[in-house]
Amino acid sequence: MLKRFTVSNFKNFKDEISLDFSKIGEYSFNADCLSMRLIYGRNATGKTNFGRALLDIKSLLCGMQSSGLINEDGAAKFKYEFKFGNDEVVYKYSRFANTELCDEELYINGEAIIKCDFKNSKFDFQGLSIISAETVNTNRYVNKDEMDNEYVLPFLRWLINNTAFSDDSVLIQLFEYVRKMDMITVGNDLLYSNRNFLENLKNPVYLHNFEDFLNLMGIECKLVLQELPDGQVELYFSQNKLVPFYSTASSGPLALTSLYQKIVSNLSLIYLDDFAAFYHYEMAEKLICYFKDKYPECQFIMTSHNTNLMTNKIVRPDCLFILSSRGTLTALCDATERELREGHNLEKMYISGEFEKYE
């Protein structure tokens, strides 16, 4: 799991900003939301940019397209701290706006595995013996003439792709975790059906689960999937007659569908941007409870303006954060001199200005 993420010089985050999953308050209620973080903040404070920064590691290690939001006046610095079983992993790097790497370092249980200074062409691979990778021919990576400039790739990515690690290797666990990270903007494709999703619904179990999901969210319906003459399939509401789902459903069910088809896979961390923008507060509460019940092993980071969710009924003060225009991220339990308790009305305190100096 991700323990802590830190970034600086990325878009509006000139100074260092961190999100720490391991910092837990002394609360005995809602322990099932400790893998969740709900971030509030005024418009243009950088909630979307923070998600893009967090997912930068996926573009680096998995070859995904980079966001390209690094400031031009220096390198952006990224630091990821993970915990896999008893192993503590720290991976940090910095890169310039043109995606060129400046440096890269990997530590496992406090011991340096690799240190790469690309700017000065200095490399330290002495720690590879700790992960039984001392026989890897690092000269193939460093020698740009032999590797046709492949040295510009992150060494960790090159190492994983060119070494036969066992499935329980901490590096494989790290790579699999990063590969399963995702950022989702809720409802940005409401009007479009997803053909892969519809094909999956051919499985009666998948269709039944999706129907149950909608009903659980308060949308009472019966769904039918039919094959069209051209071989494609279409989803319908089953009422007195079949009614096309995508052309008749309102924005709420469509937003739920958009979200459901994106999180149905086995993800490790989901950054839900603008969460609850299309949902009534009761439905948003049901979604959070659904995430806690169905995806207990997945870490969720959600951004929202919906203050109805700022309640100890479903979350707790150490899982609610305020992102300020100054680029600081503060948990509600650290944003007041009061000792926040289960009986406090967090939404009322927020609206009345209790945490205003942290906005």
Coordinates of C-alpha atoms in Angstrom, one line a residue:
M1 CA 0.0 0.0 0.0
L2 CA 1.0 3.6 -0.4
K3 CA 2.1 5.1 3.0
R4 CA 3.0 8.6 2.0
F5 CA 3.3 10.7 -1.2
T6 CA 5.3 13.9 -1.5
V7 CA 5.7 16.3 -4.4
S8 CA 7.2 19.7 -5.1
N9 CA 7.5 22.1 -8.1
F10 CA 4.6 20.5 -9.9
K11 CA 2.2 23.0 -11.4
N12 CA 0.8 25.1 -8.6
F13 CA 2.6 23.1 -5.9
K14 CA 5.9 25.0 -5.8
D15 CA 6.6 24.0 -2.3
E16 CA 6.6 20.5 -0.9
I17 CA 3.1 18.9 -0.2
S18 CA 2.4 15.5 1.3
L19 CA -0.4 13.1 1.8
D20 CA 0.2 10.6 4.6
F21 CA -1.9 7.4 4.9
S22 CA 0.1 6.3 7.9
K23 CA -0.7 9.3 10.1
I24 CA -3.8 8.1 12.0
G25 CA -5.6 9.9 14.8
E26 CA -6.7 8.4 18.0
Y27 CA -10.3 7.6 17.0
S28 CA -12.1 4.4 17.7
F29 CA -15.0 4.8 15.2
N30 CA -15.1 4.2 11.4
A31 CA -11.9 2.2 11.3
D32 CA -13.0 0.9 7.9
C33 CA -12.3 4.3 6.3
L34 CA -8.6 4.5 7.1
S35 CA -7.8 3.6 3.5
M36 CA -9.8 6.7 2.3
R37 CA -8.9 10.3 2.1
L38 CA -11.5 12.9 1.2
I39 CA -10.0 16.2 0.0
Y40 CA -11.9 19.6 0.1
G41 CA -10.7 22.9 -1.3
R42 CA -11.8 26.0 -3.0
N43 CA -11.8 26.1 -6.8
A44 CA -8.4 26.3 -8.5
T45 CA -6.5 25.1 -5.4
G46 CA -5.0 22.2 -7.4
K47 CA -7.1 19.1 -6.4
T48 CA -6.9 17.8 -10.0
N49 CA -3.2 18.6 -10.3
F50 CA -2.5 16.7 -7.1
G51 CA -4.0 13.6 -8.6
R52 CA -2.0 14.0 -11.7
A53 CA 1.2 14.4 -9.6
L54 CA 0.3 11.2 -7.7
L55 CA -0.2 9.2 -10.9
D56 CA 3.1 10.4 -12.3
I57 CA 4.8 7.2 -11.2
K58 CA 2.5 5.2 -13.4
S59 CA 3.6 7.2 -16.5
L60 CA 7.2 6.7 -15.4
L61 CA 7.2 2.9 -14.7
C62 CA 4.4 1.8 -17.0
G63 CA 5.1 3.9 -20.1
M64 CA 1.9 5.9 -19.8
Q65 CA 1.6 9.4 -21.2
S66 CA 2.9 12.0 -18.7
S67 CA 0.7 14.9 -17.6
G68 CA 3.4 17.5 -18.6
L69 CA 2.5 19.9 -15.8
I70 CA 6.0 20.4 -14.4
N71 CA 7.2 23.9 -13.9
E72 CA 9.8 25.2 -16.4
D73 CA 12.1 26.7 -13.7
G74 CA 13.4 23.5 -12.4
A75 CA 12.8 19.8 -11.8
A76 CA 9.7 18.4 -10.1
K77 CA 10.5 16.1 -7.2
F78 CA 8.5 13.0 -6.4
K79 CA 8.7 10.7 -3.4
Y80 CA 6.6 7.6 -2.8
E81 CA 6.7 5.5 0.3
F82 CA 5.1 2.1 0.2
K83 CA 4.6 -0.8 2.6
F84 CA 4.3 -4.4 1.3
G85 CA 4.1 -6.9 4.1
N86 CA 7.1 -6.3 6.3
D87 CA 9.0 -4.4 3.6
E88 CA 9.3 -0.6 3.4
V89 CA 10.0 0.8 0.0
V90 CA 10.9 4.3 -0.9
Y91 CA 11.1 5.4 -4.5
K92 CA 12.0 9.0 -5.4
Y93 CA 13.0 10.8 -8.5
S94 CA 13.0 14.2 -10.1
R95 CA 12.4 15.2 -13.7
F96 CA 12.2 18.2 -15.9
A97 CA 9.3 19.5 -17.9
N98 CA 10.4 17.7 -21.0
T99 CA 10.1 14.4 -19.0
E100 CA 13.9 14.0 -18.9
L101 CA 14.9 12.3 -15.6
C102 CA 17.3 14.2 -13.4
D103 CA 17.8 11.6 -10.7
E104 CA 16.3 8.3 -9.4
E105 CA 16.7 6.5 -6.1
L106 CA 15.3 3.3 -4.6
Y107 CA 15.5 2.1 -0.9
I108 CA 14.2 -1.1 0.6
N109 CA 14.0 -1.3 4.4
G110 CA 16.3 1.7 4.7
E111 CA 19.0 0.3 2.5
A112 CA 19.9 2.0 -0.8
I113 CA 19.4 -0.3 -3.8
I114 CA 20.1 2.2 -6.6
K115 CA 21.2 5.8 -7.0
C116 CA 21.2 7.4 -10.4
D117 CA 22.4 10.9 -11.1
F118 CA 21.5 11.3 -14.8
K119 CA 22.6 14.9 -15.0
N120 CA 26.2 14.0 -14.0
S121 CA 26.1 10.4 -15.4
K122 CA 26.8 8.9 -12.0
F123 CA 25.4 5.6 -11.1
D124 CA 25.5 3.5 -7.9
F125 CA 24.1 -0.1 -8.2
Q126 CA 25.9 -1.6 -5.2
G127 CA 22.6 -2.4 -3.5
L128 CA 21.4 -4.7 -6.2
S129 CA 22.8 -7.6 -4.2
I130 CA 20.2 -7.0 -1.5
I131 CA 17.5 -8.0 -4.0
S132 CA 19.5 -10.8 -5.5
A133 CA 20.0 -8.8 -8.8
E134 CA 23.8 -8.3 -8.6
T135 CA 24.3 -10.3 -11.8
V136 CA 22.3 -7.8 -13.9
N137 CA 24.5 -6.3 -16.6
T138 CA 24.1 -2.7 -15.7
N139 CA 26.6 -1.7 -18.3
R140 CA 23.9 -2.4 -20.9
Y141 CA 21.8 0.3 -19.3
V142 CA 24.5 2.9 -18.7
N143 CA 26.2 2.5 -22.1
K144 CA 24.0 4.6 -24.4
D145 CA 25.9 3.5 -27.5
E146 CA 25.0 -0.1 -27.0
M147 CA 21.5 0.5 -25.8
D148 CA 20.6 3.2 -28.3
N149 CA 19.9 5.8 -25.6
E150 CA 17.8 3.4 -23.5
Y151 CA 19.6 4.8 -20.4
V152 CA 17.1 7.7 -20.4
L153 CA 14.5 5.2 -19.2
P154 CA 14.1 5.0 -15.4
F155 CA 16.5 2.3 -14.2
L156 CA 13.8 0.7 -12.1
R157 CA 11.6 0.2 -15.1
W158 CA 14.5 -1.2 -17.1
L159 CA 15.5 -3.5 -14.2
I160 CA 12.0 -5.0 -13.8
N161 CA 11.6 -5.5 -17.5
N162 CA 15.0 -7.2 -17.8
T163 CA 15.2 -9.3 -14.7
A164 CA 13.4 -12.6 -13.8
F165 CA 12.2 -11.7 -10.3
S166 CA 9.9 -14.1 -8.4
D167 CA 6.2 -13.2 -8.1
D168 CA 6.7 -12.4 -4.4
S169 CA 9.6 -10.1 -5.0
V170 CA 9.0 -6.7 -3.5
L171 CA 9.8 -5.0 -6.8
I172 CA 7.1 -7.0 -8.6
Q173 CA 4.7 -6.1 -5.8
L174 CA 5.6 -2.4 -6.3
F175 CA 5.2 -2.6 -10.1
E176 CA 1.8 -4.4 -9.8
Y177 CA 0.6 -1.8 -7.3
V178 CA 1.6 1.1 -9.6
R179 CA 0.1 -0.6 -12.6
K180 CA -3.2 -0.8 -10.8
M181 CA -3.3 2.9 -9.8
D182 CA -5.8 5.0 -11.6
M183 CA -7.3 8.5 -11.7
I184 CA -10.9 8.9 -12.5
T185 CA -12.8 12.0 -13.3
V186 CA -16.4 11.1 -12.5
G187 CA -18.9 11.7 -15.3
N188 CA -16.7 13.0 -18.0
D189 CA -18.1 10.5 -20.5
L190 CA -21.7 10.3 -19.5
L191 CA -23.4 10.0 -22.9
Y192 CA -21.2 7.3 -24.3
S193 CA -21.6 3.5 -23.8
N194 CA -18.5 1.5 -23.3
R195 CA -18.5 -1.5 -25.7
N196 CA -16.1 -3.5 -23.5
F197 CA -18.3 -2.9 -20.5
L198 CA -21.4 -4.0 -22.5
E199 CA -19.5 -7.1 -23.7
N200 CA -18.7 -8.0 -20.0
L201 CA -22.4 -7.6 -19.2
K202 CA -23.1 -10.7 -21.4
N203 CA -22.1 -12.6 -18.3
P204 CA -25.3 -12.9 -16.3
V205 CA -23.4 -12.5 -13.1
Y206 CA -21.9 -9.2 -14.2
L207 CA -25.3 -7.9 -15.3
H208 CA -26.9 -8.9 -12.1
N209 CA -24.1 -7.2 -10.0
F210 CA -24.5 -4.0 -12.0
E211 CA -28.3 -4.1 -11.5
D212 CA -27.8 -4.7 -7.8
F213 CA -25.4 -1.8 -7.7
L214 CA -27.9 0.7 -9.2
N215 CA -30.7 -0.5 -6.9
L216 CA -28.4 -0.2 -3.9
M217 CA -27.8 3.4 -4.9
G218 CA -31.5 4.0 -4.9
I219 CA -32.2 3.6 -8.6
E220 CA -34.9 0.9 -8.7
C221 CA -34.6 -0.8 -12.1
K222 CA -34.5 -4.1 -14.0
L223 CA -31.9 -4.4 -16.7
V224 CA -31.9 -6.4 -19.9
L225 CA -29.1 -6.9 -22.4
Q226 CA -30.1 -7.7 -26.0
E227 CA -28.0 -8.5 -29.0
L228 CA -28.7 -6.3 -32.1
P229 CA -28.9 -7.6 -35.7
D230 CA -25.3 -6.3 -36.3
G231 CA -24.0 -8.5 -33.5
Q232 CA -23.4 -5.7 -31.0
V233 CA -25.3 -5.6 -27.7
E234 CA -27.3 -2.9 -26.1
L235 CA -28.5 -2.3 -22.6
Y236 CA -32.1 -1.6 -21.7
F237 CA -34.4 -0.7 -18.8
S238 CA -37.1 -3.4 -18.6
Q239 CA -40.4 -1.6 -17.9
N240 CA -43.7 -2.2 -19.7
K241 CA -41.4 -2.3 -22.7
L242 CA -37.6 -2.1 -23.3
V243 CA -36.3 1.4 -23.0
P244 CA -32.7 2.2 -24.2
F245 CA -30.5 2.8 -21.1
Y246 CA -28.0 5.3 -22.4
S247 CA -30.4 7.5 -24.3
T248 CA -33.0 7.8 -21.5
A249 CA -31.1 7.6 -18.2
S250 CA -30.6 10.9 -16.4
S251 CA -27.2 12.2 -15.4
G252 CA -27.3 10.5 -12.0
P253 CA -27.6 6.9 -13.3
L254 CA -25.2 7.7 -16.2
A255 CA -22.6 9.1 -13.7
L256 CA -23.0 6.0 -11.6
T257 CA -22.5 3.8 -14.7
S258 CA -19.4 5.7 -15.7
L259 CA -17.9 5.2 -12.3
Y260 CA -18.9 1.6 -12.0
Q261 CA -17.4 0.5 -15.2
K262 CA -14.1 2.2 -14.3
I263 CA -13.7 0.7 -10.8
V264 CA -15.0 -2.8 -11.5
S265 CA -11.4 -4.0 -12.1
N266 CA -9.0 -4.9 -9.4
L267 CA -7.3 -1.5 -8.7
S268 CA -4.8 -0.7 -5.9
L269 CA -5.4 3.0 -5.6
I270 CA -8.1 5.2 -7.1
Y271 CA -8.0 9.0 -7.2
L272 CA -11.6 10.1 -7.8
D273 CA -11.6 13.7 -8.9
D274 CA -14.7 15.8 -8.4
F275 CA -16.4 12.9 -6.6
A276 CA -20.1 13.4 -5.9
A277 CA -20.5 16.2 -8.5
F278 CA -23.5 14.4 -10.1
Y279 CA -24.9 12.7 -6.9
H280 CA -27.4 13.6 -4.3
Y281 CA -25.7 13.6 -0.9
E282 CA -27.5 10.5 0.2
M283 CA -26.3 8.6 -2.9
A284 CA -22.7 9.9 -2.4
E285 CA -22.8 8.6 1.2
K286 CA -24.0 5.2 -0.2
L287 CA -21.1 5.2 -2.6
I288 CA -18.6 5.7 0.1
C289 CA -20.2 2.9 2.1
Y290 CA -20.1 0.7 -1.0
F291 CA -16.4 1.4 -1.6
K292 CA -15.6 0.4 2.0
D293 CA -17.6 -2.8 1.7
K294 CA -16.6 -3.9 -1.8
Y295 CA -13.1 -2.7 -2.0
P296 CA -11.5 -2.9 1.5
E297 CA -8.0 -3.5 0.0
C298 CA -8.1 -0.5 -2.4
Q299 CA -7.0 3.0 -1.3
F300 CA -9.3 5.8 -2.3
I301 CA -8.5 9.5 -2.6
M302 CA -11.6 11.6 -3.4
T303 CA -11.9 15.3 -4.1
S304 CA -15.3 17.0 -3.5
H305 CA -17.1 20.2 -2.7
N306 CA -20.0 18.3 -1.1
T307 CA -19.8 19.2 2.5
N308 CA -22.6 16.8 3.4
L309 CA -20.0 14.1 3.3
M310 CA -18.0 15.9 6.0
T311 CA -19.6 13.8 8.7
N312 CA -18.4 11.3 11.4
K313 CA -21.3 9.1 10.3
I314 CA -19.3 7.6 7.5
V315 CA -15.7 9.0 7.8
R316 CA -13.6 10.7 10.5
P317 CA -11.5 13.8 11.1
D318 CA -8.2 12.2 10.2
C319 CA -9.5 11.1 6.8
L320 CA -10.9 14.6 5.8
F321 CA -8.4 17.1 4.4
I322 CA -8.4 20.7 3.3
L323 CA -6.2 21.7 0.3
S324 CA -5.4 25.4 0.6
S325 CA -4.6 28.0 -2.2
R326 CA -1.1 28.1 -0.7
G327 CA -0.6 24.4 -1.5
T328 CA -0.9 22.9 2.0
L329 CA -2.9 19.8 2.8
T330 CA -4.2 19.6 6.4
A331 CA -6.4 17.0 8.1
L332 CA -9.4 18.4 9.9
C333 CA -8.1 17.0 13.2
D334 CA -5.0 19.2 12.7
A335 CA -6.9 22.3 11.5
T336 CA -8.3 23.3 14.8
E337 CA -7.3 23.7 18.4
R338 CA -10.4 21.8 19.5
E339 CA -10.2 18.1 20.1
L340 CA -12.6 16.8 17.4
R341 CA -14.9 14.0 18.7
E342 CA -17.4 11.7 17.2
G343 CA -20.3 13.9 18.2
H344 CA -19.0 17.0 16.5
N345 CA -20.9 18.4 13.4
L346 CA -17.9 18.7 11.1
E347 CA -19.9 20.2 8.2
K348 CA -21.3 22.9 10.4
M349 CA -17.9 23.7 11.8
Y350 CA -16.5 23.9 8.3
I351 CA -19.2 26.2 7.0
S352 CA -19.0 28.5 10.0
G353 CA -15.3 29.0 9.3
E354 CA -13.7 26.8 12.0
F355 CA -11.0 25.7 9.6
E356 CA -10.8 28.9 7.5
K357 CA -7.2 29.7 8.0
Y358 CA -6.2 26.4 6.4
E359 CA -8.2 27.1 3.2

